[in-house]
Short mmCIF file of C-alpha atoms in Angstrom, two decimals:
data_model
loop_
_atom_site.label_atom_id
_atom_site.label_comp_id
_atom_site.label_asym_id
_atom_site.label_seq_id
_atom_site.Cartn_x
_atom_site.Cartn_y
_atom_site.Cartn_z
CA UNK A 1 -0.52 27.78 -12.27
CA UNK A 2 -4.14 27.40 -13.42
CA UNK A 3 -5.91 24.93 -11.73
CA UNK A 4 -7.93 23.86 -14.49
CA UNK A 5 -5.17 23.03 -17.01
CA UNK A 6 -3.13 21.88 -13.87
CA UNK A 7 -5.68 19.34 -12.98
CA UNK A 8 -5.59 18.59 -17.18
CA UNK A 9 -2.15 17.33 -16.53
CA UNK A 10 -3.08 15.53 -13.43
CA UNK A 11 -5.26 13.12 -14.83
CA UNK A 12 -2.87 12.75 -18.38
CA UNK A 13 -0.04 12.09 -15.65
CA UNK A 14 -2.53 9.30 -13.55
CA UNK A 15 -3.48 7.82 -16.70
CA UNK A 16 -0.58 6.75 -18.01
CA UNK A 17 -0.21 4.99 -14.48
CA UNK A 18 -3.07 3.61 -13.78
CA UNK A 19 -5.01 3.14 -16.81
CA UNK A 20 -2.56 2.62 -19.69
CA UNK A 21 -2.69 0.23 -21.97
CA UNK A 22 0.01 -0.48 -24.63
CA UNK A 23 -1.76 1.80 -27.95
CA UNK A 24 -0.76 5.53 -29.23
CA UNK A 25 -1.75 8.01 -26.54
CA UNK A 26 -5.47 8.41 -26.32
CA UNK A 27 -5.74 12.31 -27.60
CA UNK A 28 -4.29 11.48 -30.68
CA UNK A 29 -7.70 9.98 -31.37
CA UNK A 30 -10.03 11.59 -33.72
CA UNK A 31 -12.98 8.68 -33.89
CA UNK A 32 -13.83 5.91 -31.14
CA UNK A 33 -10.97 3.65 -31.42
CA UNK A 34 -12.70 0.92 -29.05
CA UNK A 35 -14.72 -2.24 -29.83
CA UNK A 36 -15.93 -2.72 -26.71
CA UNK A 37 -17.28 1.29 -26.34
CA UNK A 38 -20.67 1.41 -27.76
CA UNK A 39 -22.55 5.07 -28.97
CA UNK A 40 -25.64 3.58 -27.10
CA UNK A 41 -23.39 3.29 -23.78
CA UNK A 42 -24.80 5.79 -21.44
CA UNK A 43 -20.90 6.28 -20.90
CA UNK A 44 -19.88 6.85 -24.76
CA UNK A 45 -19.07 10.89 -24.35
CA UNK A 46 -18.04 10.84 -20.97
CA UNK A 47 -14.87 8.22 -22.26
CA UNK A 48 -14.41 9.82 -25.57
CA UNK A 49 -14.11 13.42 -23.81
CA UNK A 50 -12.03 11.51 -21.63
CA UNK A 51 -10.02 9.97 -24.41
CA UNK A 52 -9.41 12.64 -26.79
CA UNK A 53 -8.88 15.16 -23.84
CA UNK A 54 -5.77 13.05 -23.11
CA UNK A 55 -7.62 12.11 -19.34
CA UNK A 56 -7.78 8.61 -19.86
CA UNK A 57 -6.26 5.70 -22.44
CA UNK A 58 -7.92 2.29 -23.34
CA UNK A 59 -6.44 -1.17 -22.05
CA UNK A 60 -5.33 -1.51 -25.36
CA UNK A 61 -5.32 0.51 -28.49
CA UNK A 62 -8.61 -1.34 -29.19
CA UNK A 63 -10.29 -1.87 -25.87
CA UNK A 64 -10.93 0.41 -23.06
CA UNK A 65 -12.83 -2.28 -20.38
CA UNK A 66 -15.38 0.14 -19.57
CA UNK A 67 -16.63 -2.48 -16.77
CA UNK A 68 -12.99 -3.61 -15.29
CA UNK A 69 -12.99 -2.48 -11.54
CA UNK A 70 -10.54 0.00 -9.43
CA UNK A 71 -8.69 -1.01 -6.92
CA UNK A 72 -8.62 1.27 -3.64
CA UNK A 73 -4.56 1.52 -4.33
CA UNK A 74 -5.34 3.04 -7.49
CA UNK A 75 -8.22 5.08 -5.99
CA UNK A 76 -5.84 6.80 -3.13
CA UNK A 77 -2.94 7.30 -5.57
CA UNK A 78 -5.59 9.02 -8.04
CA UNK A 79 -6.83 11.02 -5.10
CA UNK A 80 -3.72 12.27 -3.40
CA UNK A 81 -2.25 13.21 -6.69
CA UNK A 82 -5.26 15.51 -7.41
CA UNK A 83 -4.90 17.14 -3.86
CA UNK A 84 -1.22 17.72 -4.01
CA UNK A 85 -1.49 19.23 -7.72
CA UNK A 86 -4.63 21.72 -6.66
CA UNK A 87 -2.60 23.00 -3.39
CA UNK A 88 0.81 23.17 -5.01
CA UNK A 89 0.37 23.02 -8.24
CA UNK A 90 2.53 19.94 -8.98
CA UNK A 91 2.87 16.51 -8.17
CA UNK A 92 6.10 15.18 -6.51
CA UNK A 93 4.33 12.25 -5.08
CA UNK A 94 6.49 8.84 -6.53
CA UNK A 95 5.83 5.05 -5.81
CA UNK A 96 7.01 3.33 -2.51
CA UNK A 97 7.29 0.17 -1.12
CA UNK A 98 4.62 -1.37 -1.62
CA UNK A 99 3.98 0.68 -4.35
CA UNK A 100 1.06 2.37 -3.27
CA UNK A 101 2.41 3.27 0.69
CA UNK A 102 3.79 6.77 -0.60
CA UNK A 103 -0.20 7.86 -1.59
CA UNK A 104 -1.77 6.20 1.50
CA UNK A 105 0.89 8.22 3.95
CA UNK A 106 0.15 11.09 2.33
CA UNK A 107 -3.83 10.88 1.99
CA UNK A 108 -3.60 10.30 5.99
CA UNK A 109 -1.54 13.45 6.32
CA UNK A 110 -3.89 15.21 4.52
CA UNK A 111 -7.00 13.66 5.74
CA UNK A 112 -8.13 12.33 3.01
CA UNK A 113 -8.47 9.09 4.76
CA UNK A 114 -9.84 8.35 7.75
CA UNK A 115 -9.65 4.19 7.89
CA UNK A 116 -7.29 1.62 6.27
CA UNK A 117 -8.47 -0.17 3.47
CA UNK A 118 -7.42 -3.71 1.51
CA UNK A 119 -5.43 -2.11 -0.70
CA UNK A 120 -5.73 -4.67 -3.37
CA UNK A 121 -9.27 -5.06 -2.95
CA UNK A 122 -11.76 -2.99 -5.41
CA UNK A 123 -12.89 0.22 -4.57
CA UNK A 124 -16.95 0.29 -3.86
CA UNK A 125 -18.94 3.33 -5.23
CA UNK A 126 -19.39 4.93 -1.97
CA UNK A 127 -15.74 4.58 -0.77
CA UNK A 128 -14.32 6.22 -4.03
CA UNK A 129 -16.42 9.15 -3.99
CA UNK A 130 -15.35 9.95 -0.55
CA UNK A 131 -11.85 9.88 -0.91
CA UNK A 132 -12.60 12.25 -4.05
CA UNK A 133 -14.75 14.20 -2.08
CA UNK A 134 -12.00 14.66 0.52
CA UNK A 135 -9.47 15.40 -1.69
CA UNK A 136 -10.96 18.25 -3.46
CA UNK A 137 -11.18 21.91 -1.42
CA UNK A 138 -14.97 23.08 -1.03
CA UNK A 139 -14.50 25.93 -3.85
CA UNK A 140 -14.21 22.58 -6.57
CA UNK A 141 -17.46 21.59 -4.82
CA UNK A 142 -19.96 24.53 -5.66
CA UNK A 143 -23.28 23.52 -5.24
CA UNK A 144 -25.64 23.83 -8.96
CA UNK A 145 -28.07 21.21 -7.87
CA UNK A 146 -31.52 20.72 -5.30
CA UNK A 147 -30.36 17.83 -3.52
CA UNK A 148 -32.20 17.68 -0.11
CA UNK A 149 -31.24 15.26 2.55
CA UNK A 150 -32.23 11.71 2.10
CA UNK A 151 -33.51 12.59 -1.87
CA UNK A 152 -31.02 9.95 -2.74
CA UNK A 153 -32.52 6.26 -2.79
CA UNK A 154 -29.92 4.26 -0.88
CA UNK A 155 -27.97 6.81 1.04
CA UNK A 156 -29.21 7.93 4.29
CA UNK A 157 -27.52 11.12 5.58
CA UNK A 158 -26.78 8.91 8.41
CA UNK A 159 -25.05 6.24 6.14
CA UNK A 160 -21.31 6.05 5.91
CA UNK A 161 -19.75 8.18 3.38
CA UNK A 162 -23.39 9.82 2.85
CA UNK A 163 -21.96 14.04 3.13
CA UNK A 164 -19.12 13.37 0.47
CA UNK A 165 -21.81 11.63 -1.87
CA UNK A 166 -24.05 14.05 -1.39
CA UNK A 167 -22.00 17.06 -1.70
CA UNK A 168 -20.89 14.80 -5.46
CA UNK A 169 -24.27 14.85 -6.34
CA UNK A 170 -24.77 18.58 -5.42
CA UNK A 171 -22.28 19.81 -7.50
CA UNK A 172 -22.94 17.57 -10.76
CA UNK A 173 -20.04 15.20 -10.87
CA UNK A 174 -22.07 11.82 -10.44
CA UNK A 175 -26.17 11.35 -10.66
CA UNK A 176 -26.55 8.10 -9.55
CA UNK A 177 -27.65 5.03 -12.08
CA UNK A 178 -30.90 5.36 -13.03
CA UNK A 179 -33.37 7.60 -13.17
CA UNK A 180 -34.28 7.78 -9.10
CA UNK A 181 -30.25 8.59 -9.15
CA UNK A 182 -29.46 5.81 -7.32
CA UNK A 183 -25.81 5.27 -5.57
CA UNK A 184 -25.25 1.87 -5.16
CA UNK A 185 -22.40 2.86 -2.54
CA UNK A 186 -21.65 -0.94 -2.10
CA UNK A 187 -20.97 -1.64 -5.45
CA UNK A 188 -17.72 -1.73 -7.14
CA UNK A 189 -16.62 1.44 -9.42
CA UNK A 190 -15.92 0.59 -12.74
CA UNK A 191 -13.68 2.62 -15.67
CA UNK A 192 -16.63 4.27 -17.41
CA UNK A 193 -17.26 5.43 -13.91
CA UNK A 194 -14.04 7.14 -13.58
CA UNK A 195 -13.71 8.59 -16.69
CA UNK A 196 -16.91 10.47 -16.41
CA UNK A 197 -16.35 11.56 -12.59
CA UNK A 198 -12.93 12.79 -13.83
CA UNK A 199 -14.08 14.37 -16.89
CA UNK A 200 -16.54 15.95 -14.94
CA UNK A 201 -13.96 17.39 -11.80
CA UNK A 202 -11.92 18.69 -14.66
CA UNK A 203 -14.25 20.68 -16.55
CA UNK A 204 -17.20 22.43 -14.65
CA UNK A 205 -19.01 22.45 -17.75
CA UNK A 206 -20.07 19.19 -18.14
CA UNK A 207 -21.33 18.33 -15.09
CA UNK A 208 -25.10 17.58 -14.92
CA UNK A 209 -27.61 19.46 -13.29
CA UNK A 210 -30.55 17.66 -11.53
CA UNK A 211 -32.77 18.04 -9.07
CA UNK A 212 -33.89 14.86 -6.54
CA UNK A 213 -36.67 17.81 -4.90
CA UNK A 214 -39.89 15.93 -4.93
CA UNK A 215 -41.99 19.14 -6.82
CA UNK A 216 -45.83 18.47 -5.36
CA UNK A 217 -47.22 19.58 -8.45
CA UNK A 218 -46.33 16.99 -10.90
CA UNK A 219 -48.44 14.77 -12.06
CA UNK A 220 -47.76 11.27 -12.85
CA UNK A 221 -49.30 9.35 -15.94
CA UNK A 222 -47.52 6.49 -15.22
CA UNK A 223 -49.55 3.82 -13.07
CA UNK A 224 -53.39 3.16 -13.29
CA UNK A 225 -56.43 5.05 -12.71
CA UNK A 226 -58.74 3.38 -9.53
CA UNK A 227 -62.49 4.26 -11.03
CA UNK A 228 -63.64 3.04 -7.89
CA UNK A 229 -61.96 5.65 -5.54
CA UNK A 230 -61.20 8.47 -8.29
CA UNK A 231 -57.49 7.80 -7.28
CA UNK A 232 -54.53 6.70 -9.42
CA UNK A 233 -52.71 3.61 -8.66
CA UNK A 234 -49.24 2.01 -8.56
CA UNK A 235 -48.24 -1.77 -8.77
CA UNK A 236 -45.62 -1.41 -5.98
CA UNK A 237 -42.95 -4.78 -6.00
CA UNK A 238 -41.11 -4.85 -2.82
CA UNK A 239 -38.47 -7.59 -3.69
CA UNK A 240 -36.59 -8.59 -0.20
CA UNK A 241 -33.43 -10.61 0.00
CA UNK A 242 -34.12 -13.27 2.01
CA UNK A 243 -37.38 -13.35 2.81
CA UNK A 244 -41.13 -13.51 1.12
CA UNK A 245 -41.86 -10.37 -1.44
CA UNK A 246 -44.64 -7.85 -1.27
CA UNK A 247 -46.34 -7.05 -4.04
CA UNK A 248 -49.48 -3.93 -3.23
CA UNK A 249 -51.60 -2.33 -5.66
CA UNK A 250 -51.42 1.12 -3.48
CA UNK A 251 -51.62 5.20 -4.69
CA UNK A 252 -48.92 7.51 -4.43
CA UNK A 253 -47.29 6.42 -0.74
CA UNK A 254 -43.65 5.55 0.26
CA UNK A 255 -42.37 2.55 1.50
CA UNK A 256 -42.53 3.17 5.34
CA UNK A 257 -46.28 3.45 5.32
CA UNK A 258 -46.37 0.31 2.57
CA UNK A 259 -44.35 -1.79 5.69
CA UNK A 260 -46.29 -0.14 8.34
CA UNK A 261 -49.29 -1.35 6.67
CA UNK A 262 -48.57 -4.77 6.46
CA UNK A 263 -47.11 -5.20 9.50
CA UNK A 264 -43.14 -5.64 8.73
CA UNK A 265 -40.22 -3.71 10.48
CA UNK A 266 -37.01 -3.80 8.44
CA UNK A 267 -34.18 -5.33 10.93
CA UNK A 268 -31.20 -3.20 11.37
CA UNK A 269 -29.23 -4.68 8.46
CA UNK A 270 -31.79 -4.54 5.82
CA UNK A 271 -31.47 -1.76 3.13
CA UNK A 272 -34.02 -0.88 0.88
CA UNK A 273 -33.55 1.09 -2.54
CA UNK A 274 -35.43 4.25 -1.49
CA UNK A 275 -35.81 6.42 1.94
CA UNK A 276 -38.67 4.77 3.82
CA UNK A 277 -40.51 8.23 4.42
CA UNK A 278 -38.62 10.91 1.83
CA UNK A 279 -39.29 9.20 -1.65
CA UNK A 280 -42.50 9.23 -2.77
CA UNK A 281 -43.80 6.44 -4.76
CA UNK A 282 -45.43 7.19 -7.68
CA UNK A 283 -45.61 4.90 -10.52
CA UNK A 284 -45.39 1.37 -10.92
CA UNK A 285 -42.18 0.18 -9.69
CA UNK A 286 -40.14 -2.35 -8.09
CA UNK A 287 -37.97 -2.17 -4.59
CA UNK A 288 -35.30 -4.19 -3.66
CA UNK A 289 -34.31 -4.47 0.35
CA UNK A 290 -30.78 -5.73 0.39
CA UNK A 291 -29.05 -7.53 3.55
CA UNK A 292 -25.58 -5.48 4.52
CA UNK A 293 -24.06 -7.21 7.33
CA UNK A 294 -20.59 -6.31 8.25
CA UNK A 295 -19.09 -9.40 9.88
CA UNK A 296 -15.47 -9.64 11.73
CA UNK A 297 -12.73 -11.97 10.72
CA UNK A 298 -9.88 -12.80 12.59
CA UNK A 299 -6.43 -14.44 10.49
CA UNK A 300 -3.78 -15.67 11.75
CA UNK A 301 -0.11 -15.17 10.02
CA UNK A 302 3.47 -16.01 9.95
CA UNK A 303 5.74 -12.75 9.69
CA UNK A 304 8.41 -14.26 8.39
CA UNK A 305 12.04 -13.40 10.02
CA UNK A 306 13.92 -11.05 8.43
CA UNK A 307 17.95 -12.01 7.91
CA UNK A 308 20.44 -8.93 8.68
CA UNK A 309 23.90 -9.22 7.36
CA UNK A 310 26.90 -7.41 8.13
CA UNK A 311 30.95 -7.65 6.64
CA UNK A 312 33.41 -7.94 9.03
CA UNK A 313 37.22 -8.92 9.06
CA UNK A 314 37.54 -10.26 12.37
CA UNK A 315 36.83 -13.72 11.18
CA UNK A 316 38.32 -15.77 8.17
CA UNK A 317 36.65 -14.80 4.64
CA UNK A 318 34.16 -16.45 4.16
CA UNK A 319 32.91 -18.01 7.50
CA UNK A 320 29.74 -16.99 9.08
CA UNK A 321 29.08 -16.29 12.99
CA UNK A 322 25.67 -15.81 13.88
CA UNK A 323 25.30 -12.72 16.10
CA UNK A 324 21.57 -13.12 17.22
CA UNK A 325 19.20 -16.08 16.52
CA UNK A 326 16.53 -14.90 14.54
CA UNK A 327 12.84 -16.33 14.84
CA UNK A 328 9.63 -15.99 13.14
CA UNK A 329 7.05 -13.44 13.98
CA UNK A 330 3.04 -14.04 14.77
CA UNK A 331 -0.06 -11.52 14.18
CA UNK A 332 -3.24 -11.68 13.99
CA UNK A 333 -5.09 -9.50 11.26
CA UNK A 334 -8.96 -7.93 12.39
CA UNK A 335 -10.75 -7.31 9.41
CA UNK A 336 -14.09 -5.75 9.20
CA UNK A 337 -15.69 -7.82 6.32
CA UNK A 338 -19.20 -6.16 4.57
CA UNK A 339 -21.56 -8.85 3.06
CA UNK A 340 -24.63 -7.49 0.93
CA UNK A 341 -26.67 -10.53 0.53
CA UNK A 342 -24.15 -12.93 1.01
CA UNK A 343 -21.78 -12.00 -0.85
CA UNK A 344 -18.56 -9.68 0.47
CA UNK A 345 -18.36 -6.06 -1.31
CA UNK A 346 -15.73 -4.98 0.91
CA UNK A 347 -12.80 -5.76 3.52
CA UNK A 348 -11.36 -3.42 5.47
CA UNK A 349 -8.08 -4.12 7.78
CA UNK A 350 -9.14 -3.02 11.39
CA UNK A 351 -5.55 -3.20 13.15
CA UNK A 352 -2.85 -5.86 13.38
CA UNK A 353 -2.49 -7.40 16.79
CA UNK A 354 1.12 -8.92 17.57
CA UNK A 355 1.07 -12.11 19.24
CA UNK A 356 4.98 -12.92 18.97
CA UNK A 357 7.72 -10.03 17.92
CA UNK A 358 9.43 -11.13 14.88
CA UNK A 359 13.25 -11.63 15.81
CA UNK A 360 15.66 -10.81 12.99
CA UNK A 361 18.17 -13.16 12.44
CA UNK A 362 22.00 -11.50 12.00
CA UNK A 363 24.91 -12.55 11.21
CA UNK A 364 28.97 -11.10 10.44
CA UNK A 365 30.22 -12.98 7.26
CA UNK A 366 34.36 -12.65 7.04
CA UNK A 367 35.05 -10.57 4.10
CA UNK A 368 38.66 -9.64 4.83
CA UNK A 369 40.39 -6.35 3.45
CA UNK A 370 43.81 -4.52 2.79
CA UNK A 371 45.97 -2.62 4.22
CA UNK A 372 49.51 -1.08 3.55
CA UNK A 373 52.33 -2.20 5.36
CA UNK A 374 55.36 -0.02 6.63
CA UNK A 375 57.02 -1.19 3.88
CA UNK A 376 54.61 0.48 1.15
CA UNK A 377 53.03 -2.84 -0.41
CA UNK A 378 49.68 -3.73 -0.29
CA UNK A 379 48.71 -6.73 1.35
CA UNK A 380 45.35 -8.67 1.27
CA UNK A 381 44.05 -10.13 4.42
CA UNK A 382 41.23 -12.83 5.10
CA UNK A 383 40.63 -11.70 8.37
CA UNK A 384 42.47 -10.29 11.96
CA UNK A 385 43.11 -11.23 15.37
CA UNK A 386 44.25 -9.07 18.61
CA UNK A 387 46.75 -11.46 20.30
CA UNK A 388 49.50 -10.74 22.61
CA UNK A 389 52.99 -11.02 21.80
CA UNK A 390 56.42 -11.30 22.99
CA UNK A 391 60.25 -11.75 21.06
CA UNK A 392 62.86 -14.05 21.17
CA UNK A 393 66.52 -13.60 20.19
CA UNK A 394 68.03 -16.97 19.90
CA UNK A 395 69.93 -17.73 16.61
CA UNK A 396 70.06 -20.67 14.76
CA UNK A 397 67.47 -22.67 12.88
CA UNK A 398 63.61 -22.93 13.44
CA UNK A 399 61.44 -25.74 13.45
CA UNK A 400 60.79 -25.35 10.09
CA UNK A 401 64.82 -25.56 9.38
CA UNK A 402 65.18 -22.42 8.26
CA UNK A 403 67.63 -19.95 9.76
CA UNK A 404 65.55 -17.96 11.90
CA UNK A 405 65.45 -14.23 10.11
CA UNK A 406 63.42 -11.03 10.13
CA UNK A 407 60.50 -12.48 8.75
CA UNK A 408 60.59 -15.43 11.37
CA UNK A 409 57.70 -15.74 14.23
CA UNK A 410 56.91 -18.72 16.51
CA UNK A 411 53.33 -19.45 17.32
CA UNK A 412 50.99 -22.64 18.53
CA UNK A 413 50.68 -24.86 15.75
CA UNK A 414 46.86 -25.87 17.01
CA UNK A 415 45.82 -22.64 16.68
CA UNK A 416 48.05 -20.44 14.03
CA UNK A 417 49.40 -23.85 11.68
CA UNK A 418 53.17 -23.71 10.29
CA UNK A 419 54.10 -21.48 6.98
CA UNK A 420 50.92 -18.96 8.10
CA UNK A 421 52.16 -15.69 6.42
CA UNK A 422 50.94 -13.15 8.88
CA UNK A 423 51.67 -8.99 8.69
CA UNK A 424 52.19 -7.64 12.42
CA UNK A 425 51.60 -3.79 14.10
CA UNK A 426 49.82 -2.21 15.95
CA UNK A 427 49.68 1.43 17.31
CA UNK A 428 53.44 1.38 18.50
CA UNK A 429 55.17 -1.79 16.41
CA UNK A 430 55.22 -2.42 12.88
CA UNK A 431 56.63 -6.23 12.94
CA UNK A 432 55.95 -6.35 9.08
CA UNK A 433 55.95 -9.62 7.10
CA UNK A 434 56.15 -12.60 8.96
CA UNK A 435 55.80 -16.44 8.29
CA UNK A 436 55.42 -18.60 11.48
CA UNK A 437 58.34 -20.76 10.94
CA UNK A 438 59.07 -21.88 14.83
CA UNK A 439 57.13 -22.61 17.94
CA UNK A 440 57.62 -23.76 21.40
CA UNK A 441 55.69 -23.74 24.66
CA UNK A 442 53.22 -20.96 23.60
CA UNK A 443 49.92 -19.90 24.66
CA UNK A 444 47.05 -20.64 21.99
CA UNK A 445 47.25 -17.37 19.90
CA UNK A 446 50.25 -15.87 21.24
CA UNK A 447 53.20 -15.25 18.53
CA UNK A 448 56.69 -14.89 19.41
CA UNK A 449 58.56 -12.55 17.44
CA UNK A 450 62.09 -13.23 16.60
CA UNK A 451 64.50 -9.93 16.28
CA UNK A 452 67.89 -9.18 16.54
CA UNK A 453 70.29 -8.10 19.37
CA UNK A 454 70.38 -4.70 17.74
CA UNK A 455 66.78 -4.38 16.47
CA UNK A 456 65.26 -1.33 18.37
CA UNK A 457 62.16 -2.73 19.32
CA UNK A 458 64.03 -5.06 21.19
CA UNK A 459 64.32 -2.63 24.43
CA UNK A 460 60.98 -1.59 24.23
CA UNK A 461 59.48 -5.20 24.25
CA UNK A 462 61.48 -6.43 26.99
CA UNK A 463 60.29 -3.17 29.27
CA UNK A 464 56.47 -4.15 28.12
CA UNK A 465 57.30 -7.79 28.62
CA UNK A 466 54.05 -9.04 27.18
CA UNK A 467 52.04 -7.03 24.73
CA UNK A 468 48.83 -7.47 24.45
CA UNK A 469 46.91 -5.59 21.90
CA UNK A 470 48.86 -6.79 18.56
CA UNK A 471 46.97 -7.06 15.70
CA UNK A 472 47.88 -9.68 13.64
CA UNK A 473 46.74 -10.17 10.14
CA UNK A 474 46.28 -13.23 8.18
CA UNK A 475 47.29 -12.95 4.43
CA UNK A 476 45.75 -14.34 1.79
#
């Protein structure tokens, strides 16, 4: 199958799933169908190629929500789709329980992950574009841009997730934000986003070629000329998060030296929009240094039991025995939680420690059953009992003051009450239809069979004396 059209379908078959709204499919559209899509949106062709390519549909037939985040559920599913399709050229992947488990078991088969996420969380920048990364096979990756280490502003090639976004940026699918081609890693990825890095995975064509190569032999006109010292000059804004700003009237230097110059050493959680030594400031600009602090949270839950239920006919119909007490469980759930100035961008689940095993409760509920009698009619039971049994062959009337008969059987009135219709057998008797019409000194669920002088069982029961194993059924 060709990849190319086979991704086409990919992305027509995730979109439908993950970003459908409730309107006509999207490449039915021959003009911008949204009000909330805007020519002037840096996004505009990257969604309508999307659109009318059948990639993508709005919300609704009217709205696309070009700013509505993803969800790292949606992310993994999108992402293990596209690797199964390029290797086998189809997609057989189908939801689980919860929904998104089938994608996540697969992306760790395949290594597309490599850490558990929040599933329900939103995907940050940095995150997506790995598990994309990871998903596609180098050939999808071919280089077409000069991206050297550390060009981009916020990602250090020692930063988390920093080869996938850089081998993104190499090939042309993303560019960053702005015109330094900032990542933002820590922010969340919005629709537009996706579109465009889809669009762009799909067809080689559009993606954008850039450089990030600082070229020596440029010359700036932005800034302002010193006529003092014959040397240009930048207003240089470095606006830090929690702390005092510097503002330096300085020429063409990077940040390090700026710091070193005033004396300040960034702490180990502070990250500033460009590499302190790699970009090169040259016009008048502002920096911001952000506070990332990854914190860890510890909660607490209840894992509720879980209640097992099986049928059985060895009690009455309806009653319920409970087979094994079943008890609440108790874990506690280690999160890694990232804060960039306060406020949490992401939440990742660590592991789940068990304090107390949840215990399933079960239980037998008496459901009863059929079964067809030596005589050839059906009979319904509400449940059955293994009791022992012997026979009696006096004649004249029972308790009940009946003349005793073939269907007559005495039994212990505490434990199997008068007029119980009962069916009798077991691997070597068939007793049939009895009622339990008589009694006498009997053990609790014994049953005393009456039969005649000349019934043939007769011998046999009186050489077994007492037998044990007969299965007696109560009818319904």
């Amino acid at each position: 199958m060709n990849c190319r059209w086979s991704l086409r379908l990919l992305v027509f078959a995730l979109a439908v799933l993950i970003f459908a709204g409730i309107g006509p499919a999207a490449a039915a559209y021959s003009y911008n169908p949204f009000t909330d899509i805007s020519e002037s949106a840096w996004y505009y062709w990257d969604v309508m190629t999307a659109v009318q390519s059948g990639l993508v549909n709005g919300k609704t037939a009217t709205t696309f929500c070009p700013d509505d985040y993803l969800t790292y559920a949606e992310a993994v599913k999108l992402a293990s789709c596209l690797n199964q399709l390029w290797w086998t050229g189809t997609v057989t992947l189908t939801n689980g329980s919860p929904w998104y488990r089938t994608y996540v078991d697969y992306a760790w088969e395949t290594g597309i992950l490599t850490e558990e996420y929040y599933w329900n969380g939103y995907a940050t920048r940095g995150r997506y574009l790995a598990l994309f990364a990871n998903a596609l096979p180098e050939n999808a990756l071919t280089e077409i841009n000069d991206i050297p280490d550390n060009s981009i502003p916020d990602v250090s090639v020692y930063d988390p997730d920093a080869e996938e976004i850089y081998a993104l940026y190499r090939a042309g699918i993303v560019q960053g934000i702005d015109e330094w081609h900032t990542c933002n890693p820590y922010d969340y990825i919005k629709r537009s986003e996706v579109a465009a890095i889809l669009t762009r995975i799909i067809d080689s064509s559009s993606r954008l070629r850039f450089s990030t190569a600082w070229d020596w032999d440029t010359e700036s006109s932005d800034g302002g000329w010193d006529w003092d010292s014959g040397v240009q000059k930048y207003w240089i804004v470095v606006d830090f998060w929690d702390r005092e700003d510097l503002t330096v009237y300085t020429e063409a230097t990077t940040l390090g030296m700026i710091l070193l110059d005033n004396g300040i050493t960034l702490e180990s959680d502070e990250i500033p929009s460009v590499d302190l030594w790699n970009d090169w400031l040259d016009e008048d600009m502002t920096i911001t240094v952000d506070r990332v602090v990854t914190d860890y949270e510890n909660i607490r839950q209840v894992v509720p039991r879980t209640y097992e239920e099986t049928g059985v006919d060895t009690i009455p119909r309806g009653d319920v025995s409970v087979v094994q007490e079943g008890a609440d469980g108790e874990s506690i759930l280690h999160y890694s939680v990232t804060y960039r100035n306060g406020v949490e961008i992401d939440r990742r689940l660590d592991w789940e420690e068990v304090v107390t095993p949840m215990v399933p409760e079960k239980v037998e509920v008496g459901v009863g059953g059929t079964l067809v009698g030596g005589d050839g009619v059906t009979y319904s039971y509400s449940w059955r009992k293994i009791c022992k049994a012997t026979y009696y062959n006096i004649y004249g009337n029972t308790y009940s003051g009946n003349y005793v008969s073939t269907h007559t059987v005495a039994t212990n009135f505490d434990y199997i009450p008068l007029g119980t219709r009962m069916y009798i057998k077991n691997d070597r008797y068939d007793f049939g239809y009895r009622v339990s019409e008589d009694t006498g000194h009997l053990d609790p669920w014994q049953v005393d069979i009456w039969m005649p002088d000349d019934d043939p069982n007769a011998p046999l029961m009186s050489i077994e004396g007492v037998v044990k194993d007969m299965v007696v059924y109560f009818l319904d």
